[in-house]
Amino acid sequence: QVQLQESGPGLVKPSETLSLICTVSGGSISSDYWSWIRQPPGKGLEWIGYIYYSGSTKYNPSLKSRVTISVDTSKNQFSLKLSSVTAADTAVYYCARTNPIAAAGSGYFDYWGQGTLVTVSS
Amino acid sequence: SYELTQPPSVSVSPGQTARITCSGDALPKQYAYWYQQKPGQAPVLVIYKDSERPSGIPERFSGSTSGTTVTLTISGVQAEDEADYYCQSADSSGTRWVFGGGTKLTVL
């Protein structure tokens, strides 16, 4: 059974870069797609983007200018960097295994990490 | 941008049937997926590709589609089904993957 665990600072200052790592266990990262999703406190879910183990990425157009997702297959990890953060980026950040449906261009998330709260504040 | 619209809340009594709808212009072209989220927990996939049920999800959960609306149906609702439910899909080009705003299911 695939398990995912997010890690990283819980507090980031405005204008700085948020950095998180997702560690995958119980399976190899080198066979699937992997996403970051976030949820502001008391609000809904927002897909940030995904990466394939080969390094190819797809990002939410609304965040694309600030997001970088990368993968380290040797550590079975993938990471998120979100630059120039503001209070609006305060959220629980989840990592998830992703199943793209090639013919449709959509996809879904079948295994999720427990999430980590990142607060943007000075 | 592309949006999926869900009712903010649905209430049912135990044993009844709950129906949660999700509307979006691209749903005739794109699959819909449904997630259950309980307080303080990560979402759990309950329906994928409109009507497929992952292993381990009870048979009382089902999905259907009709035009620009997809529906999550929970038959014989149990107290443990009280949660927020989110639909998810993509725009017609597959560029934007989006979630609906979520529906809070209350079991009376």
mmCIF file with all atom_site columns, C-alpha atoms in Angstrom:
data_model
loop_
_atom_site.group_PDB
_atom_site.id
_atom_site.type_symbol
_atom_site.label_atom_id
_atom_site.label_alt_id
_atom_site.label_comp_id
_atom_site.label_asym_id
_atom_site.label_entity_id
_atom_site.label_seq_id
_atom_site.pdbx_PDB_ins_code
_atom_site.Cartn_x
_atom_site.Cartn_y
_atom_site.Cartn_z
_atom_site.occupancy
_atom_site.B_iso_or_equiv
_atom_site.pdbx_formal_charge
_atom_site.auth_seq_id
_atom_site.auth_comp_id
_atom_site.auth_asym_id
_atom_site.auth_atom_id
_atom_site.pdbx_PDB_model_num
ATOM 1   C CA . GLN A 1 1   ? 0.000   0.000  0.000   1.00 0.00 ? 1   GLN A CA 1
ATOM 2   C CA . VAL A 1 2   ? 1.430   3.329  -1.091  1.00 0.00 ? 2   VAL A CA 1
ATOM 3   C CA . GLN A 1 3   ? 1.940   5.871  1.678   1.00 0.00 ? 3   GLN A CA 1
ATOM 4   C CA . LEU A 1 4   ? 2.861   9.529  1.332   1.00 0.00 ? 4   LEU A CA 1
ATOM 5   C CA . GLN A 1 5   ? 4.238   11.917 3.942   1.00 0.00 ? 5   GLN A CA 1
ATOM 6   C CA . GLU A 1 6   ? 4.650   15.672 3.572   1.00 0.00 ? 6   GLU A CA 1
ATOM 7   C CA . SER A 1 7   ? 7.414   17.544 5.380   1.00 0.00 ? 7   SER A CA 1
ATOM 8   C CA . GLY A 1 8   ? 8.706   21.092 5.535   1.00 0.00 ? 8   GLY A CA 1
ATOM 9   C CA . PRO A 1 9   ? 8.493   24.368 7.458   1.00 0.00 ? 9   PRO A CA 1
ATOM 10  C CA . GLY A 1 10  ? 5.149   25.216 8.989   1.00 0.00 ? 10  GLY A CA 1
ATOM 11  C CA . LEU A 1 11  ? 5.778   28.957 8.863   1.00 0.00 ? 11  LEU A CA 1
ATOM 12  C CA . VAL A 1 12  ? 6.976   31.015 5.898   1.00 0.00 ? 12  VAL A CA 1
ATOM 13  C CA . LYS A 1 13  ? 7.418   34.775 5.691   1.00 0.00 ? 13  LYS A CA 1
ATOM 14  C CA . PRO A 1 14  ? 5.585   36.827 3.050   1.00 0.00 ? 14  PRO A CA 1
ATOM 15  C CA . SER A 1 15  ? 7.491   37.204 -0.244  1.00 0.00 ? 15  SER A CA 1
ATOM 16  C CA . GLU A 1 16  ? 9.643   34.158 0.530   1.00 0.00 ? 16  GLU A CA 1
ATOM 17  C CA . THR A 1 17  ? 9.540   30.692 -1.069  1.00 0.00 ? 17  THR A CA 1
ATOM 18  C CA . LEU A 1 18  ? 7.512   27.839 0.390   1.00 0.00 ? 18  LEU A CA 1
ATOM 19  C CA . SER A 1 19  ? 9.304   24.487 0.094   1.00 0.00 ? 19  SER A CA 1
ATOM 20  C CA . LEU A 1 20  ? 7.809   21.075 0.853   1.00 0.00 ? 20  LEU A CA 1
ATOM 21  C CA . ILE A 1 21  ? 8.895   17.479 0.299   1.00 0.00 ? 21  ILE A CA 1
ATOM 22  C CA . CYS A 1 22  ? 6.706   14.418 -0.148  1.00 0.00 ? 22  CYS A CA 1
ATOM 23  C CA . THR A 1 23  ? 8.250   11.053 0.681   1.00 0.00 ? 23  THR A CA 1
ATOM 24  C CA . VAL A 1 24  ? 6.678   7.994  -0.939  1.00 0.00 ? 24  VAL A CA 1
ATOM 25  C CA . SER A 1 25  ? 6.854   4.595  0.728   1.00 0.00 ? 25  SER A CA 1
ATOM 26  C CA . GLY A 1 26  ? 5.362   1.204  -0.060  1.00 0.00 ? 26  GLY A CA 1
ATOM 27  C CA . GLY A 1 27  ? 5.984   1.672  -3.761  1.00 0.00 ? 27  GLY A CA 1
ATOM 28  C CA . SER A 1 28  ? 8.347   3.193  -6.271  1.00 0.00 ? 28  SER A CA 1
ATOM 29  C CA . ILE A 1 29  ? 7.987   6.784  -7.365  1.00 0.00 ? 29  ILE A CA 1
ATOM 30  C CA . SER A 1 30  ? 9.374   5.734  -10.732 1.00 0.00 ? 30  SER A CA 1
ATOM 31  C CA . SER A 1 31  ? 6.134   4.453  -12.168 1.00 0.00 ? 31  SER A CA 1
ATOM 32  C CA . ASP A 1 32  ? 3.500   7.050  -11.533 1.00 0.00 ? 32  ASP A CA 1
ATOM 33  C CA . TYR A 1 33  ? 2.424   10.657 -11.522 1.00 0.00 ? 33  TYR A CA 1
ATOM 34  C CA . TRP A 1 34  ? 2.483   12.717 -8.344  1.00 0.00 ? 34  TRP A CA 1
ATOM 35  C CA . SER A 1 35  ? 0.569   15.879 -7.410  1.00 0.00 ? 35  SER A CA 1
ATOM 36  C CA . TRP A 1 36  ? 0.420   18.686 -4.902  1.00 0.00 ? 36  TRP A CA 1
ATOM 37  C CA . ILE A 1 37  ? -2.994  19.908 -3.752  1.00 0.00 ? 37  ILE A CA 1
ATOM 38  C CA . ARG A 1 38  ? -3.788  22.559 -1.155  1.00 0.00 ? 38  ARG A CA 1
ATOM 39  C CA . GLN A 1 39  ? -6.725  23.553 1.046   1.00 0.00 ? 39  GLN A CA 1
ATOM 40  C CA . PRO A 1 40  ? -6.942  26.931 2.813   1.00 0.00 ? 40  PRO A CA 1
ATOM 41  C CA . PRO A 1 41  ? -8.386  26.641 6.329   1.00 0.00 ? 41  PRO A CA 1
ATOM 42  C CA . GLY A 1 42  ? -12.147 26.123 6.126   1.00 0.00 ? 42  GLY A CA 1
ATOM 43  C CA . LYS A 1 43  ? -12.164 26.238 2.329   1.00 0.00 ? 43  LYS A CA 1
ATOM 44  C CA . GLY A 1 44  ? -12.089 23.909 -0.672  1.00 0.00 ? 44  GLY A CA 1
ATOM 45  C CA . LEU A 1 45  ? -9.378  22.031 -2.517  1.00 0.00 ? 45  LEU A CA 1
ATOM 46  C CA . GLU A 1 46  ? -7.085  23.435 -5.215  1.00 0.00 ? 46  GLU A CA 1
ATOM 47  C CA . TRP A 1 47  ? -4.856  21.339 -7.484  1.00 0.00 ? 47  TRP A CA 1
ATOM 48  C CA . ILE A 1 48  ? -1.375  22.875 -7.788  1.00 0.00 ? 48  ILE A CA 1
ATOM 49  C CA . GLY A 1 49  ? 0.278   20.573 -10.316 1.00 0.00 ? 49  GLY A CA 1
ATOM 50  C CA . TYR A 1 50  ? 1.785   17.168 -10.993 1.00 0.00 ? 50  TYR A CA 1
ATOM 51  C CA . ILE A 1 51  ? 5.065   15.588 -12.032 1.00 0.00 ? 51  ILE A CA 1
ATOM 52  C CA . TYR A 1 52  ? 5.874   12.323 -13.771 1.00 0.00 ? 52  TYR A CA 1
ATOM 53  C CA . TYR A 1 53  ? 8.906   10.413 -12.538 1.00 0.00 ? 53  TYR A CA 1
ATOM 54  C CA . SER A 1 54  ? 10.683  11.352 -15.759 1.00 0.00 ? 54  SER A CA 1
ATOM 55  C CA . GLY A 1 55  ? 10.420  15.008 -14.756 1.00 0.00 ? 55  GLY A CA 1
ATOM 56  C CA . SER A 1 56  ? 7.621   16.179 -17.051 1.00 0.00 ? 56  SER A CA 1
ATOM 57  C CA . THR A 1 57  ? 5.185   18.495 -15.298 1.00 0.00 ? 57  THR A CA 1
ATOM 58  C CA . LYS A 1 58  ? 1.724   20.015 -15.578 1.00 0.00 ? 58  LYS A CA 1
ATOM 59  C CA . TYR A 1 59  ? 0.752   23.028 -13.495 1.00 0.00 ? 59  TYR A CA 1
ATOM 60  C CA . ASN A 1 60  ? -2.433  24.861 -12.591 1.00 0.00 ? 60  ASN A CA 1
ATOM 61  C CA . PRO A 1 61  ? -2.385  27.881 -14.924 1.00 0.00 ? 61  PRO A CA 1
ATOM 62  C CA . SER A 1 62  ? -3.377  30.184 -12.066 1.00 0.00 ? 62  SER A CA 1
ATOM 63  C CA . LEU A 1 63  ? -0.220  29.263 -10.109 1.00 0.00 ? 63  LEU A CA 1
ATOM 64  C CA . LYS A 1 64  ? 2.144   28.338 -12.933 1.00 0.00 ? 64  LYS A CA 1
ATOM 65  C CA . SER A 1 65  ? 4.313   31.469 -12.702 1.00 0.00 ? 65  SER A CA 1
ATOM 66  C CA . ARG A 1 66  ? 5.200   30.730 -9.050  1.00 0.00 ? 66  ARG A CA 1
ATOM 67  C CA . VAL A 1 67  ? 5.320   26.911 -8.905  1.00 0.00 ? 67  VAL A CA 1
ATOM 68  C CA . THR A 1 68  ? 8.107   24.411 -9.416  1.00 0.00 ? 68  THR A CA 1
ATOM 69  C CA . ILE A 1 69  ? 7.613   20.682 -8.809  1.00 0.00 ? 69  ILE A CA 1
ATOM 70  C CA . SER A 1 70  ? 10.622  18.383 -9.015  1.00 0.00 ? 70  SER A CA 1
ATOM 71  C CA . VAL A 1 71  ? 11.377  14.721 -8.369  1.00 0.00 ? 71  VAL A CA 1
ATOM 72  C CA . ASP A 1 72  ? 14.283  12.818 -6.795  1.00 0.00 ? 72  ASP A CA 1
ATOM 73  C CA . THR A 1 73  ? 13.863  9.167  -7.747  1.00 0.00 ? 73  THR A CA 1
ATOM 74  C CA . SER A 1 74  ? 16.929  8.122  -5.728  1.00 0.00 ? 74  SER A CA 1
ATOM 75  C CA . LYS A 1 75  ? 15.166  9.243  -2.546  1.00 0.00 ? 75  LYS A CA 1
ATOM 76  C CA . ASN A 1 76  ? 11.628  8.307  -3.653  1.00 0.00 ? 76  ASN A CA 1
ATOM 77  C CA . GLN A 1 77  ? 10.650  11.930 -3.071  1.00 0.00 ? 77  GLN A CA 1
ATOM 78  C CA . PHE A 1 78  ? 9.115   14.803 -4.956  1.00 0.00 ? 78  PHE A CA 1
ATOM 79  C CA . SER A 1 79  ? 9.009   18.436 -3.909  1.00 0.00 ? 79  SER A CA 1
ATOM 80  C CA . LEU A 1 80  ? 7.093   21.691 -4.229  1.00 0.00 ? 80  LEU A CA 1
ATOM 81  C CA . LYS A 1 81  ? 8.435   25.221 -4.372  1.00 0.00 ? 81  LYS A CA 1
ATOM 82  C CA . LEU A 1 82  ? 6.017   28.154 -4.376  1.00 0.00 ? 82  LEU A CA 1
ATOM 83  C CA . SER A 1 83  ? 7.620   31.557 -4.672  1.00 0.00 ? 83  SER A CA 1
ATOM 84  C CA . SER A 1 84  ? 6.561   35.035 -3.570  1.00 0.00 ? 84  SER A CA 1
ATOM 85  C CA . VAL A 1 85  ? 4.049   33.749 -1.064  1.00 0.00 ? 85  VAL A CA 1
ATOM 86  C CA . THR A 1 86  ? 1.346   35.867 0.574   1.00 0.00 ? 86  THR A CA 1
ATOM 87  C CA . ALA A 1 87  ? -1.203  35.193 3.293   1.00 0.00 ? 87  ALA A CA 1
ATOM 88  C CA . ALA A 1 88  ? -3.476  33.777 0.581   1.00 0.00 ? 88  ALA A CA 1
ATOM 89  C CA . ASP A 1 89  ? -1.069  30.832 0.273   1.00 0.00 ? 89  ASP A CA 1
ATOM 90  C CA . THR A 1 90  ? -1.753  29.753 3.864   1.00 0.00 ? 90  THR A CA 1
ATOM 91  C CA . ALA A 1 91  ? -3.195  26.256 3.549   1.00 0.00 ? 91  ALA A CA 1
ATOM 92  C CA . VAL A 1 92  ? -2.894  22.582 4.299   1.00 0.00 ? 92  VAL A CA 1
ATOM 93  C CA . TYR A 1 93  ? -0.718  21.164 1.529   1.00 0.00 ? 93  TYR A CA 1
ATOM 94  C CA . TYR A 1 94  ? -1.297  17.570 0.431   1.00 0.00 ? 94  TYR A CA 1
ATOM 95  C CA . CYS A 1 95  ? 0.727   15.347 -1.824  1.00 0.00 ? 95  CYS A CA 1
ATOM 96  C CA . ALA A 1 96  ? -1.093  12.618 -3.738  1.00 0.00 ? 96  ALA A CA 1
ATOM 97  C CA . ARG A 1 97  ? -0.554  9.853  -6.261  1.00 0.00 ? 97  ARG A CA 1
ATOM 98  C CA . THR A 1 98  ? -2.134  10.860 -9.534  1.00 0.00 ? 98  THR A CA 1
ATOM 99  C CA . ASN A 1 99  ? -3.817  8.831  -12.268 1.00 0.00 ? 99  ASN A CA 1
ATOM 100 C CA . PRO A 1 100 ? -4.049  10.797 -15.503 1.00 0.00 ? 100 PRO A CA 1
ATOM 101 C CA . ILE A 1 101 ? -6.615  9.693  -18.058 1.00 0.00 ? 101 ILE A CA 1
ATOM 102 C CA . ALA A 1 102 ? -4.633  10.283 -21.229 1.00 0.00 ? 102 ALA A CA 1
ATOM 103 C CA . ALA A 1 103 ? -7.532  10.352 -23.652 1.00 0.00 ? 103 ALA A CA 1
ATOM 104 C CA . ALA A 1 104 ? -9.453  12.933 -21.615 1.00 0.00 ? 104 ALA A CA 1
ATOM 105 C CA . GLY A 1 105 ? -6.637  15.036 -20.238 1.00 0.00 ? 105 GLY A CA 1
ATOM 106 C CA . SER A 1 106 ? -8.082  14.793 -16.731 1.00 0.00 ? 106 SER A CA 1
ATOM 107 C CA . GLY A 1 107 ? -7.039  12.593 -13.843 1.00 0.00 ? 107 GLY A CA 1
ATOM 108 C CA . TYR A 1 108 ? -7.668  11.745 -10.234 1.00 0.00 ? 108 TYR A CA 1
ATOM 109 C CA . PHE A 1 109 ? -5.905  11.239 -6.907  1.00 0.00 ? 109 PHE A CA 1
ATOM 110 C CA . ASP A 1 110 ? -6.081  7.834  -5.252  1.00 0.00 ? 110 ASP A CA 1
ATOM 111 C CA . TYR A 1 111 ? -3.536  7.986  -2.428  1.00 0.00 ? 111 TYR A CA 1
ATOM 112 C CA . TRP A 1 112 ? -3.053  11.087 -0.286  1.00 0.00 ? 112 TRP A CA 1
ATOM 113 C CA . GLY A 1 113 ? -0.651  12.174 2.409   1.00 0.00 ? 113 GLY A CA 1
ATOM 114 C CA . GLN A 1 114 ? -2.046  13.394 5.717   1.00 0.00 ? 114 GLN A CA 1
ATOM 115 C CA . GLY A 1 115 ? -1.320  17.017 4.811   1.00 0.00 ? 115 GLY A CA 1
ATOM 116 C CA . THR A 1 116 ? 0.827   19.688 6.383   1.00 0.00 ? 116 THR A CA 1
ATOM 117 C CA . LEU A 1 117 ? -0.289  23.173 7.409   1.00 0.00 ? 117 LEU A CA 1
ATOM 118 C CA . VAL A 1 118 ? 1.835   26.006 6.083   1.00 0.00 ? 118 VAL A CA 1
ATOM 119 C CA . THR A 1 119 ? 1.156   29.474 7.460   1.00 0.00 ? 119 THR A CA 1
ATOM 120 C CA . VAL A 1 120 ? 2.418   32.589 5.704   1.00 0.00 ? 120 VAL A CA 1
ATOM 121 C CA . SER A 1 121 ? 3.051   35.279 8.269   1.00 0.00 ? 121 SER A CA 1
ATOM 122 C CA . SER A 1 122 ? 5.785   37.657 9.352   1.00 0.00 ? 122 SER A CA 1
ATOM 123 C CA . SER B 2 1   ? -11.362 29.875 -15.645 1.00 0.00 ? 1   SER B CA 1
ATOM 124 C CA . TYR B 2 2   ? -13.484 26.749 -15.256 1.00 0.00 ? 2   TYR B CA 1
ATOM 125 C CA . GLU B 2 3   ? -15.809 26.014 -12.328 1.00 0.00 ? 3   GLU B CA 1
ATOM 126 C CA . LEU B 2 4   ? -17.696 23.067 -10.917 1.00 0.00 ? 4   LEU B CA 1
ATOM 127 C CA . THR B 2 5   ? -20.812 23.950 -8.906  1.00 0.00 ? 5   THR B CA 1
ATOM 128 C CA . GLN B 2 6   ? -22.034 21.937 -5.917  1.00 0.00 ? 6   GLN B CA 1
ATOM 129 C CA . PRO B 2 7   ? -24.763 22.695 -3.360  1.00 0.00 ? 7   PRO B CA 1
ATOM 130 C CA . PRO B 2 8   ? -23.208 23.870 -0.089  1.00 0.00 ? 8   PRO B CA 1
ATOM 131 C CA . SER B 2 9   ? -25.157 21.402 2.014   1.00 0.00 ? 9   SER B CA 1
ATOM 132 C CA . VAL B 2 10  ? -27.352 18.313 1.876   1.00 0.00 ? 10  VAL B CA 1
ATOM 133 C CA . SER B 2 11  ? -29.178 16.783 4.838   1.00 0.00 ? 11  SER B CA 1
ATOM 134 C CA . VAL B 2 12  ? -30.684 13.299 5.126   1.00 0.00 ? 12  VAL B CA 1
ATOM 135 C CA . SER B 2 13  ? -31.881 10.963 7.833   1.00 0.00 ? 13  SER B CA 1
ATOM 136 C CA . PRO B 2 14  ? -30.117 7.659  8.452   1.00 0.00 ? 14  PRO B CA 1
ATOM 137 C CA . GLY B 2 15  ? -31.186 4.975  6.005   1.00 0.00 ? 15  GLY B CA 1
ATOM 138 C CA . GLN B 2 16  ? -32.339 7.455  3.383   1.00 0.00 ? 16  GLN B CA 1
ATOM 139 C CA . THR B 2 17  ? -30.691 8.242  0.053   1.00 0.00 ? 17  THR B CA 1
ATOM 140 C CA . ALA B 2 18  ? -28.446 11.269 -0.349  1.00 0.00 ? 18  ALA B CA 1
ATOM 141 C CA . ARG B 2 19  ? -27.816 12.800 -3.763  1.00 0.00 ? 19  ARG B CA 1
ATOM 142 C CA . ILE B 2 20  ? -25.079 15.373 -4.277  1.00 0.00 ? 20  ILE B CA 1
ATOM 143 C CA . THR B 2 21  ? -24.884 17.107 -7.631  1.00 0.00 ? 21  THR B CA 1
ATOM 144 C CA . CYS B 2 22  ? -22.008 18.756 -9.457  1.00 0.00 ? 22  CYS B CA 1
ATOM 145 C CA . SER B 2 23  ? -22.453 20.904 -12.560 1.00 0.00 ? 23  SER B CA 1
ATOM 146 C CA . GLY B 2 24  ? -19.913 21.997 -15.138 1.00 0.00 ? 24  GLY B CA 1
ATOM 147 C CA . ASP B 2 25  ? -19.941 22.814 -18.824 1.00 0.00 ? 25  ASP B CA 1
ATOM 148 C CA . ALA B 2 26  ? -17.210 20.311 -19.690 1.00 0.00 ? 26  ALA B CA 1
ATOM 149 C CA . LEU B 2 27  ? -18.690 17.348 -17.847 1.00 0.00 ? 27  LEU B CA 1
ATOM 150 C CA . PRO B 2 28  ? -20.157 15.826 -21.037 1.00 0.00 ? 28  PRO B CA 1
ATOM 151 C CA . LYS B 2 29  ? -16.550 15.546 -22.267 1.00 0.00 ? 29  LYS B CA 1
ATOM 152 C CA . GLN B 2 30  ? -14.613 14.941 -19.059 1.00 0.00 ? 30  GLN B CA 1
ATOM 153 C CA . TYR B 2 31  ? -14.808 12.282 -16.364 1.00 0.00 ? 31  TYR B CA 1
ATOM 154 C CA . ALA B 2 32  ? -15.827 13.274 -12.860 1.00 0.00 ? 32  ALA B CA 1
ATOM 155 C CA . TYR B 2 33  ? -14.298 12.042 -9.632  1.00 0.00 ? 33  TYR B CA 1
ATOM 156 C CA . TRP B 2 34  ? -15.636 12.260 -6.065  1.00 0.00 ? 34  TRP B CA 1
ATOM 157 C CA . TYR B 2 35  ? -13.857 12.536 -2.723  1.00 0.00 ? 35  TYR B CA 1
ATOM 158 C CA . GLN B 2 36  ? -15.043 12.247 0.868   1.00 0.00 ? 36  GLN B CA 1
ATOM 159 C CA . GLN B 2 37  ? -13.303 14.366 3.499   1.00 0.00 ? 37  GLN B CA 1
ATOM 160 C CA . LYS B 2 38  ? -13.922 14.070 7.219   1.00 0.00 ? 38  LYS B CA 1
ATOM 161 C CA . PRO B 2 39  ? -12.749 16.795 9.640   1.00 0.00 ? 39  PRO B CA 1
ATOM 162 C CA . GLY B 2 40  ? -9.003  16.868 10.094  1.00 0.00 ? 40  GLY B CA 1
ATOM 163 C CA . GLN B 2 41  ? -8.425  14.109 7.544   1.00 0.00 ? 41  GLN B CA 1
ATOM 164 C CA . ALA B 2 42  ? -7.187  13.908 3.972   1.00 0.00 ? 42  ALA B CA 1
ATOM 165 C CA . PRO B 2 43  ? -9.738  13.370 1.211   1.00 0.00 ? 43  PRO B CA 1
ATOM 166 C CA . VAL B 2 44  ? -10.580 9.813  0.177   1.00 0.00 ? 44  VAL B CA 1
ATOM 167 C CA . LEU B 2 45  ? -11.473 8.861  -3.409  1.00 0.00 ? 45  LEU B CA 1
ATOM 168 C CA . VAL B 2 46  ? -14.960 7.295  -3.473  1.00 0.00 ? 46  VAL B CA 1
ATOM 169 C CA . ILE B 2 47  ? -15.829 7.401  -7.204  1.00 0.00 ? 47  ILE B CA 1
ATOM 170 C CA . TYR B 2 48  ? -13.619 7.667  -10.291 1.00 0.00 ? 48  TYR B CA 1
ATOM 171 C CA . LYS B 2 49  ? -14.401 7.889  -14.019 1.00 0.00 ? 49  LYS B CA 1
ATOM 172 C CA . ASP B 2 50  ? -17.977 8.994  -13.289 1.00 0.00 ? 50  ASP B CA 1
ATOM 173 C CA . SER B 2 51  ? -19.211 5.744  -11.766 1.00 0.00 ? 51  SER B CA 1
ATOM 174 C CA . GLU B 2 52  ? -16.360 3.408  -10.884 1.00 0.00 ? 52  GLU B CA 1
ATOM 175 C CA . ARG B 2 53  ? -15.888 2.541  -7.231  1.00 0.00 ? 53  ARG B CA 1
ATOM 176 C CA . PRO B 2 54  ? -12.370 1.946  -5.818  1.00 0.00 ? 54  PRO B CA 1
ATOM 177 C CA . SER B 2 55  ? -11.772 -1.217 -3.855  1.00 0.00 ? 55  SER B CA 1
ATOM 178 C CA . GLY B 2 56  ? -12.774 -0.837 -0.237  1.00 0.00 ? 56  GLY B CA 1
ATOM 179 C CA . ILE B 2 57  ? -15.491 1.739  -0.905  1.00 0.00 ? 57  ILE B CA 1
ATOM 180 C CA . PRO B 2 58  ? -18.939 0.477  0.173   1.00 0.00 ? 58  PRO B CA 1
ATOM 181 C CA . GLU B 2 59  ? -21.452 -0.406 -2.543  1.00 0.00 ? 59  GLU B CA 1
ATOM 182 C CA . ARG B 2 60  ? -23.845 2.242  -1.211  1.00 0.00 ? 60  ARG B CA 1
ATOM 183 C CA . PHE B 2 61  ? -21.697 4.849  -2.965  1.00 0.00 ? 61  PHE B CA 1
ATOM 184 C CA . SER B 2 62  ? -22.475 5.267  -6.668  1.00 0.00 ? 62  SER B CA 1
ATOM 185 C CA . GLY B 2 63  ? -21.991 7.855  -9.375  1.00 0.00 ? 63  GLY B CA 1
ATOM 186 C CA . SER B 2 64  ? -23.950 8.835  -12.455 1.00 0.00 ? 64  SER B CA 1
ATOM 187 C CA . THR B 2 65  ? -23.876 11.444 -15.182 1.00 0.00 ? 65  THR B CA 1
ATOM 188 C CA . SER B 2 66  ? -26.420 13.301 -17.270 1.00 0.00 ? 66  SER B CA 1
ATOM 189 C CA . GLY B 2 67  ? -25.328 16.076 -19.565 1.00 0.00 ? 67  GLY B CA 1
ATOM 190 C CA . THR B 2 68  ? -23.546 18.823 -17.655 1.00 0.00 ? 68  THR B CA 1
ATOM 191 C CA . THR B 2 69  ? -24.406 17.347 -14.236 1.00 0.00 ? 69  THR B CA 1
ATOM 192 C CA . VAL B 2 70  ? -22.881 14.449 -12.365 1.00 0.00 ? 70  VAL B CA 1
ATOM 193 C CA . THR B 2 71  ? -24.392 12.980 -9.206  1.00 0.00 ? 71  THR B CA 1
ATOM 194 C CA . LEU B 2 72  ? -22.958 11.132 -6.224  1.00 0.00 ? 72  LEU B CA 1
ATOM 195 C CA . THR B 2 73  ? -25.610 8.923  -4.654  1.00 0.00 ? 73  THR B CA 1
ATOM 196 C CA . ILE B 2 74  ? -25.268 7.400  -1.200  1.00 0.00 ? 74  ILE B CA 1
ATOM 197 C CA . SER B 2 75  ? -27.940 4.777  -0.588  1.00 0.00 ? 75  SER B CA 1
ATOM 198 C CA . GLY B 2 76  ? -28.883 3.818  2.952   1.00 0.00 ? 76  GLY B CA 1
ATOM 199 C CA . VAL B 2 77  ? -26.888 6.677  4.476   1.00 0.00 ? 77  VAL B CA 1
ATOM 200 C CA . GLN B 2 78  ? -25.081 5.886  7.719   1.00 0.00 ? 78  GLN B CA 1
ATOM 201 C CA . ALA B 2 79  ? -23.898 8.257  10.427  1.00 0.00 ? 79  ALA B CA 1
ATOM 202 C CA . GLU B 2 80  ? -20.296 7.608  9.377   1.00 0.00 ? 80  GLU B CA 1
ATOM 203 C CA . ASP B 2 81  ? -21.044 9.107  5.949   1.00 0.00 ? 81  ASP B CA 1
ATOM 204 C CA . GLU B 2 82  ? -21.324 12.592 7.444   1.00 0.00 ? 82  GLU B CA 1
ATOM 205 C CA . ALA B 2 83  ? -18.516 14.501 5.744   1.00 0.00 ? 83  ALA B CA 1
ATOM 206 C CA . ASP B 2 84  ? -17.654 17.025 3.064   1.00 0.00 ? 84  ASP B CA 1
ATOM 207 C CA . TYR B 2 85  ? -17.843 15.723 -0.497  1.00 0.00 ? 85  TYR B CA 1
ATOM 208 C CA . TYR B 2 86  ? -15.939 17.227 -3.410  1.00 0.00 ? 86  TYR B CA 1
ATOM 209 C CA . CYS B 2 87  ? -16.325 16.592 -7.117  1.00 0.00 ? 87  CYS B CA 1
ATOM 210 C CA . GLN B 2 88  ? -13.294 17.024 -9.374  1.00 0.00 ? 88  GLN B CA 1
ATOM 211 C CA . SER B 2 89  ? -12.801 17.167 -13.122 1.00 0.00 ? 89  SER B CA 1
ATOM 212 C CA . ALA B 2 90  ? -11.071 19.194 -15.819 1.00 0.00 ? 90  ALA B CA 1
ATOM 213 C CA . ASP B 2 91  ? -11.937 21.807 -18.409 1.00 0.00 ? 91  ASP B CA 1
ATOM 214 C CA . SER B 2 92  ? -12.649 20.662 -21.951 1.00 0.00 ? 92  SER B CA 1
ATOM 215 C CA . SER B 2 93  ? -8.994  20.891 -22.982 1.00 0.00 ? 93  SER B CA 1
ATOM 216 C CA . GLY B 2 94  ? -7.700  19.115 -19.881 1.00 0.00 ? 94  GLY B CA 1
ATOM 217 C CA . THR B 2 95  ? -5.597  22.151 -18.985 1.00 0.00 ? 95  THR B CA 1
ATOM 218 C CA . ARG B 2 96  ? -7.275  23.051 -15.689 1.00 0.00 ? 96  ARG B CA 1
ATOM 219 C CA . TRP B 2 97  ? -8.012  20.364 -13.123 1.00 0.00 ? 97  TRP B CA 1
ATOM 220 C CA . VAL B 2 98  ? -10.569 21.739 -10.706 1.00 0.00 ? 98  VAL B CA 1
ATOM 221 C CA . PHE B 2 99  ? -12.564 20.800 -7.639  1.00 0.00 ? 99  PHE B CA 1
ATOM 222 C CA . GLY B 2 100 ? -16.102 21.798 -6.857  1.00 0.00 ? 100 GLY B CA 1
ATOM 223 C CA . GLY B 2 101 ? -16.656 23.970 -3.806  1.00 0.00 ? 101 GLY B CA 1
ATOM 224 C CA . GLY B 2 102 ? -17.698 21.001 -1.698  1.00 0.00 ? 102 GLY B CA 1
ATOM 225 C CA . THR B 2 103 ? -20.961 19.808 -0.169  1.00 0.00 ? 103 THR B CA 1
ATOM 226 C CA . LYS B 2 104 ? -21.397 19.219 3.542   1.00 0.00 ? 104 LYS B CA 1
ATOM 227 C CA . LEU B 2 105 ? -23.502 16.095 4.083   1.00 0.00 ? 105 LEU B CA 1
ATOM 228 C CA . THR B 2 106 ? -25.322 16.137 7.401   1.00 0.00 ? 106 THR B CA 1
ATOM 229 C CA . VAL B 2 107 ? -26.896 12.949 8.728   1.00 0.00 ? 107 VAL B CA 1
ATOM 230 C CA . LEU B 2 108 ? -29.799 14.052 10.887  1.00 0.00 ? 108 LEU B CA 1
#
